[in-house]
Coordinates of C-alpha atoms in Angstrom, one line a residue:
X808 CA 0.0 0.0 0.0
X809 CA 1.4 3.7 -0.5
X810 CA 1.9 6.0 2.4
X811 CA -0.4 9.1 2.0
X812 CA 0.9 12.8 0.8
X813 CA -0.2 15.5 2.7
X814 CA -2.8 17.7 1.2
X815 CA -1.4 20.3 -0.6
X816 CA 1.8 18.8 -1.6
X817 CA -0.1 18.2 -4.9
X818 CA -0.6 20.5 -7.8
X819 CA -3.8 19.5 -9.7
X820 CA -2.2 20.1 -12.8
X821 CA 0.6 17.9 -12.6
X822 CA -1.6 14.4 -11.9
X823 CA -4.4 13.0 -12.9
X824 CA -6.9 12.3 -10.0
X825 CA -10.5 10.7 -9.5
X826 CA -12.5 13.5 -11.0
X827 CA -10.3 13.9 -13.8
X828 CA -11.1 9.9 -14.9
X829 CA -14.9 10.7 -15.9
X830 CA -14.1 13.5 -18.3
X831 CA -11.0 11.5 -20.1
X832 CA -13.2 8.7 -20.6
X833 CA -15.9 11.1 -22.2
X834 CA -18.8 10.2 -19.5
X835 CA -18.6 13.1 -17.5
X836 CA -21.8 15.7 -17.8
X837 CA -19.6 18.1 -16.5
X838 CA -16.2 18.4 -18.4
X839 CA -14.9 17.3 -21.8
X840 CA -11.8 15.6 -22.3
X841 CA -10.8 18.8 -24.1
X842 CA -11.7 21.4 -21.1
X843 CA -10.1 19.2 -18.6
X844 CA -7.0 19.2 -21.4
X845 CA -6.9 22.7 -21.2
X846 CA -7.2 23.2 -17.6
X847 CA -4.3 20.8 -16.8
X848 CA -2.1 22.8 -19.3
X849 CA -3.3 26.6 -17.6
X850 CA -5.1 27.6 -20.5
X851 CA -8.9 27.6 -19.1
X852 CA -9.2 28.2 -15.3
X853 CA -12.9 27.5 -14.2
X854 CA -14.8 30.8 -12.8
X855 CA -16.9 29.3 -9.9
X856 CA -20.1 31.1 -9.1
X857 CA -20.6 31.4 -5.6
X858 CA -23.6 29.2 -5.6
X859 CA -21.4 26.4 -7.2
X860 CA -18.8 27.2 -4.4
X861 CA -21.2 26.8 -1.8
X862 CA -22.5 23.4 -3.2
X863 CA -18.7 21.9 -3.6
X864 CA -18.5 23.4 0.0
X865 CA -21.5 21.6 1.3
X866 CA -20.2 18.0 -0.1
X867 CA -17.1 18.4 1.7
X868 CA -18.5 19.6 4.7
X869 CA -21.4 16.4 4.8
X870 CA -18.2 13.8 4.0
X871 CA -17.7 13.2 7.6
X872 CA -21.7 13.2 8.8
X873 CA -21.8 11.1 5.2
X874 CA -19.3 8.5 6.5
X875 CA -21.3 8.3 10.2
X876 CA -24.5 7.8 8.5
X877 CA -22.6 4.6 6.7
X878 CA -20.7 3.2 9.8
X879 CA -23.9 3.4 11.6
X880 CA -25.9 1.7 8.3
X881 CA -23.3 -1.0 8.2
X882 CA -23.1 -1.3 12.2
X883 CA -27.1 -2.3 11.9
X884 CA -26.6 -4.4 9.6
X885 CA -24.2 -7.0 11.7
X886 CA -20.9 -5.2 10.2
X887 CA -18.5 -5.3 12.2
X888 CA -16.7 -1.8 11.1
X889 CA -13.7 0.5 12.1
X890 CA -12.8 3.8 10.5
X891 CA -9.1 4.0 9.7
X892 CA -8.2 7.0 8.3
X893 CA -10.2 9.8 6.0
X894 CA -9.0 12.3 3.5
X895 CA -5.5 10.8 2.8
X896 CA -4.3 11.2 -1.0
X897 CA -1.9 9.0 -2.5
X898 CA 0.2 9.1 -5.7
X899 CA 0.9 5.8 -7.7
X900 CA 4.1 4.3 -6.8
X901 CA 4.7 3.2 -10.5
X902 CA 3.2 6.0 -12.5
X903 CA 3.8 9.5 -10.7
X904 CA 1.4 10.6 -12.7
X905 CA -1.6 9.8 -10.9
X906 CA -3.0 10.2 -7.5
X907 CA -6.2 9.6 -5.8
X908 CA -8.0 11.0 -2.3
X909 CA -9.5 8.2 -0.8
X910 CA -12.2 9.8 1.3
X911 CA -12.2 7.2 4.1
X912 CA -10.3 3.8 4.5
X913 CA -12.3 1.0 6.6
X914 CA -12.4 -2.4 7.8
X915 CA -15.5 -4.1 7.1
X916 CA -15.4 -7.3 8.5
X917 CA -11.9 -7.6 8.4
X918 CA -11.3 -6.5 5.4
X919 CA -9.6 -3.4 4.3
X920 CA -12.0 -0.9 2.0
X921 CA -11.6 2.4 0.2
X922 CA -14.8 4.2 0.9
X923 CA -16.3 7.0 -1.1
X924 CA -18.9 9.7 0.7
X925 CA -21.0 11.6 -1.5
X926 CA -24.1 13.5 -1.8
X927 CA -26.1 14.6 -4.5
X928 CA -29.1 17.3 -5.1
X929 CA -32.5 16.4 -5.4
X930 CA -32.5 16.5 -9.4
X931 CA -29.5 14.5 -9.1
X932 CA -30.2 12.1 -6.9
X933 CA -32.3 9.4 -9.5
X934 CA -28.7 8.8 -10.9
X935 CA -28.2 7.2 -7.9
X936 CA -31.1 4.2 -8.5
X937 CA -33.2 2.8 -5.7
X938 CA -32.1 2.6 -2.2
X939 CA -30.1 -0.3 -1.2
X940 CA -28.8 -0.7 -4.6
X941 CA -25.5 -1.2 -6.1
X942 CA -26.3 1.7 -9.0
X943 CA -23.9 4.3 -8.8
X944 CA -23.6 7.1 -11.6
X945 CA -20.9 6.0 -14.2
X946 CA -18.8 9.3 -13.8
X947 CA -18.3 8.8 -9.9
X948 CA -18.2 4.8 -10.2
X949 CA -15.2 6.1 -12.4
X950 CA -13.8 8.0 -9.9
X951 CA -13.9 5.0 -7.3
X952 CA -12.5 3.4 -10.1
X953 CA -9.3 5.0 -10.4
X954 CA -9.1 5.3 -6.3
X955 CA -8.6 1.4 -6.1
X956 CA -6.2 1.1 -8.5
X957 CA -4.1 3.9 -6.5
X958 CA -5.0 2.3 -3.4
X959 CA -5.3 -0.9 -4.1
X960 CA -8.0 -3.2 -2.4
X961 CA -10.6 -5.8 -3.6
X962 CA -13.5 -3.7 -2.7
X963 CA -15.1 -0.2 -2.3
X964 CA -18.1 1.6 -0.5
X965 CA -20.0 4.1 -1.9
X966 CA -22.1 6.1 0.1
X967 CA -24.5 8.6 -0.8
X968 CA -26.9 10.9 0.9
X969 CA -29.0 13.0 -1.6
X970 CA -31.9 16.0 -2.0
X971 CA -29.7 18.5 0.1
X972 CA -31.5 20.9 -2.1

């Protein structure tokens, strides 16, 4: 496993992370292949509105109530789980080039799990398929994607808490 980097030892532009993954593969509703081209080269920086601020704002602020809400879920369900660590970003040991933030890593059951916390609006959240489903939208199943690769484990979680809106 690699040891994390601490946040802001990174520059975006010089790796390719978990939210880049959806727009390079072209299923992203948010960014082309060719915007996220030209912000990794500094030739389009993104103006963010402050109601789009205060949304990217709210997700990171839920993450840890997100990840409570799953323990607990989990815990209810006969889980045995422990929270090891949250928030830790790691580059790939082989390819420098990419990097992931693993937003928490767990032990279900004994076994070590990346975990993803998310939440979604109330337009968004039919994306998301029925409760107690394994349907995640394509662009973040990318992104947990790419996180187990960098952090390599045989499973994931996704959680995801939606209609903040």
């Amino acid at each position: 496993m690699n040891a994390p980097i601490p946040v802001g030892a990174l520059d975006r532009a010089t790796y390719i992370g978990g939210s880049d993954v959806a727009p390079i593969l072209g299923v992203s509703p948010w960014t082309t292949p060719f915007m996220l081209f030209q912000k990794k080269v500094g030739a389009y920086v993104e103006e963010i509105s402050p109601a789009k601020r205060r949304i990217l704002e709210r997700g990171a602020r839920w993450e840890p109530i997100v990840l409570e809400m799953l323990v607990d879920e989990l815990t209810d369900r006969g889980h045995d789980v422990e929270v090891l660590s949250t928030g830790n970003r790691y580059r790939d040991p082989e390819h420098p080039y990419l990097a992931a933030e693993i937003d928490a890593e767990l032990i279900v059951d004994g076994e070590q799990v990346n975990g993803e916390m998310k939440t979604a609006g109330y337009f968004a959240a039919g994306a998301w398929g029925d409760y107690d489903s394994d349907e995640v939208p394509i662009y973040y199943l990318a992104q947990v994607m790419h996180g187990l690769m960098i952090q390599p484990r045989r499973r994931a979680v996704v959680a995801a808490v939606t209609g903040f809106d």
